[in-house]
One Martini backbone bead per residue (centre of mass of N, CA, C, O) as a GRO file, in nm:
protein
  113
    1ALA     BB    1  12.824  -4.154  -3.781
    2ASP     BB    2  12.898  -3.880  -3.667
    3GLU     BB    3  12.633  -3.746  -3.745
    4ALA     BB    4  12.449  -3.933  -3.582
    5ASN     BB    5  12.577  -3.871  -3.309
    6ALA     BB    6  12.524  -3.568  -3.320
    7ASN     BB    7  12.214  -3.591  -3.333
    8ILE     BB    8  12.177  -3.744  -3.071
    9GLU     BB    9  12.311  -3.536  -2.892
   10GLN     BB   10  12.120  -3.303  -2.965
   11GLU     BB   11  11.862  -3.443  -2.870
   12MET     BB   12  11.954  -3.479  -2.578
   13ILE     BB   13  11.997  -3.181  -2.518
   14THR     BB   14  11.710  -3.094  -2.581
   15VAL     BB   15  11.573  -3.273  -2.369
   16ILE     BB   16  11.726  -3.161  -2.127
   17GLU     BB   17  11.637  -2.867  -2.161
   18GLN     BB   18  11.334  -2.926  -2.140
   19ARG     BB   19  11.349  -3.050  -1.856
   20LYS     BB   20  11.469  -2.806  -1.716
   21LEU     BB   21  11.237  -2.617  -1.784
   22HIS     BB   22  11.017  -2.788  -1.653
   23LEU     BB   23  11.145  -2.786  -1.370
   24THR     BB   24  11.137  -2.481  -1.333
   25GLN     BB   25  10.830  -2.458  -1.357
   26LEU     BB   26  10.766  -2.643  -1.118
   27GLU     BB   27  10.917  -2.476  -0.904
   28GLN     BB   28  10.748  -2.218  -0.944
   29SER     BB   29  10.478  -2.347  -0.874
   30ARG     BB   30  10.555  -2.438  -0.593
   31ASP     BB   31  10.622  -2.156  -0.483
   32ALA     BB   32  10.342  -2.037  -0.535
   33CYS     BB   33  10.190  -2.239  -0.357
   34ASN     BB   34  10.340  -2.175  -0.095
   35ALA     BB   35  10.258  -1.880  -0.086
   36ASN     BB   36   9.952  -1.933  -0.080
   37ILE     BB   37   9.955  -2.097   0.179
   38GLU     BB   38  10.063  -1.872   0.361
   39LEU     BB   39   9.833  -1.676   0.309
   40LEU     BB   40   9.611  -1.862   0.413
   41LYS     BB   41   9.720  -1.894   0.699
   42ASN     BB   42   9.704  -1.593   0.767
   43ASP     BB   43   9.401  -1.564   0.716
   44ILE     BB   44   9.313  -1.772   0.927
   45GLU     BB   45   9.441  -1.634   1.171
   46SER     BB   46   9.286  -1.370   1.142
   47LEU     BB   47   9.007  -1.497   1.165
   48GLU     BB   48   9.043  -1.624   1.442
   49LEU     BB   49   9.095  -1.360   1.590
   50ALA     BB   50   8.830  -1.222   1.512
   51MET     BB   51   8.649  -1.441   1.638
   52ASP     BB   52   8.754  -1.415   1.925
   53GLU     BB   53   8.677  -1.119   1.959
   54GLN     BB   54   8.376  -1.159   1.901
   55ASN     BB   55   8.323  -1.364   2.125
   56GLN     BB   56   8.407  -1.178   2.355
   57SER     BB   57   8.206  -0.957   2.295
   58ASN     BB   58   7.953  -1.132   2.316
   59TYR     BB   59   8.000  -1.220   2.606
   60GLU     BB   60   7.992  -0.937   2.731
   61VAL     BB   61   7.709  -0.865   2.636
   62PHE     BB   62   7.562  -1.106   2.759
   63THR     BB   63   7.643  -1.047   3.051
   64GLU     BB   64   7.513  -0.767   3.063
   65ILE     BB   65   7.228  -0.861   2.999
   66GLN     BB   66   7.197  -1.051   3.239
   67THR     BB   67   7.233  -0.837   3.455
   68LYS     BB   68   6.998  -0.652   3.363
   69MET     BB   69   6.780  -0.869   3.386
   70GLY     BB   70   6.810  -0.912   3.687
   71LEU     BB   71   6.740  -0.624   3.771
   72LEU     BB   72   6.465  -0.612   3.631
   73THR     BB   73   6.337  -0.844   3.782
   74LYS     BB   74   6.361  -0.719   4.063
   75ARG     BB   75   6.196  -0.465   3.998
   76LEU     BB   76   5.939  -0.612   3.914
   77GLU     BB   77   5.893  -0.759   4.178
   78SER     BB   78   5.885  -0.508   4.353
   79GLY     BB   79   5.656  -0.367   4.196
   80SER     BB   80   5.444  -0.593   4.236
   81ASN     BB   81   5.442  -0.577   4.543
   82LYS     BB   82   5.348  -0.285   4.559
   83ILE     BB   83   5.086  -0.323   4.402
   84ARG     BB   84   4.961  -0.528   4.593
   85GLY     BB   85   4.962  -0.341   4.837
   86LEU     BB   86   4.786  -0.119   4.710
   87MET     BB   87   4.542  -0.301   4.647
   88LYS     BB   88   4.490  -0.374   4.939
   89GLU     BB   89   4.440  -0.087   5.037
   90VAL     BB   90   4.202  -0.031   4.853
   91LYS     BB   91   4.029  -0.261   4.957
   92ASP     BB   92   4.025  -0.168   5.251
   93TRP     BB   93   3.902   0.113   5.197
   94SER     BB   94   3.652   0.006   5.058
   95SER     BB   95   3.546  -0.152   5.297
   96ARG     BB   96   3.528   0.089   5.491
   97GLU     BB   97   3.335   0.253   5.318
   98GLU     BB   98   3.105   0.050   5.323
   99LEU     BB   99   3.071   0.046   5.629
  100LEU     BB  100   3.011   0.346   5.660
  101LEU     BB  101   2.762   0.352   5.475
  102LYS     BB  102   2.596   0.146   5.638
  103ALA     BB  103   2.601   0.302   5.901
  104GLN     BB  104   2.472   0.556   5.793
  105ARG     BB  105   2.203   0.426   5.703
  106SER     BB  106   2.123   0.294   5.977
  107ARG     BB  107   2.141   0.594   6.127
  108GLY     BB  108   2.085   0.845   5.930
  109ILE     BB  109   2.350   0.956   5.828
  110GLY     BB  110   2.486   1.248   5.675
  111PHE     BB  111   2.689   1.344   5.422
  112ILE     BB  112   2.888   1.593   5.304
  113ARG     BB  113   2.962   1.679   4.949
   0.00000   0.00000   0.00000
C-alpha cells in the first residue's frame, strides 16, 4: 500500500511538474506575443507619422501647384488679351491699307515700292 501511495504521489508530482512546465511555456508565449504587439503598435505609429508627413508634403505641393496655376491662368488671360488687341490693330491697319489702295487706284496715284 505504501508503494502504491508512493507511485501515486510520484505520478502527481510528475503531472504537476509537467503542468508547471506547460504554464511556463504559455507565459513565455504570452510575453513573446505581447512584445510582438508592442512592436506592431510602434510600427503602426511610425507609419501613421510618415503618412501624416507625406500628406502634409502633398498638401504643400498641391497648394504651390494651385498658386502657380492661378498665376499661369492670369498670365495666359493677359497674353490672350494682348494678342486680341494686336490682332485688332493688324485688322485696323489692314483696313486702312485697303482704303489707301482703293483711294490710290481711284485717283490714279502710284506708290513707289
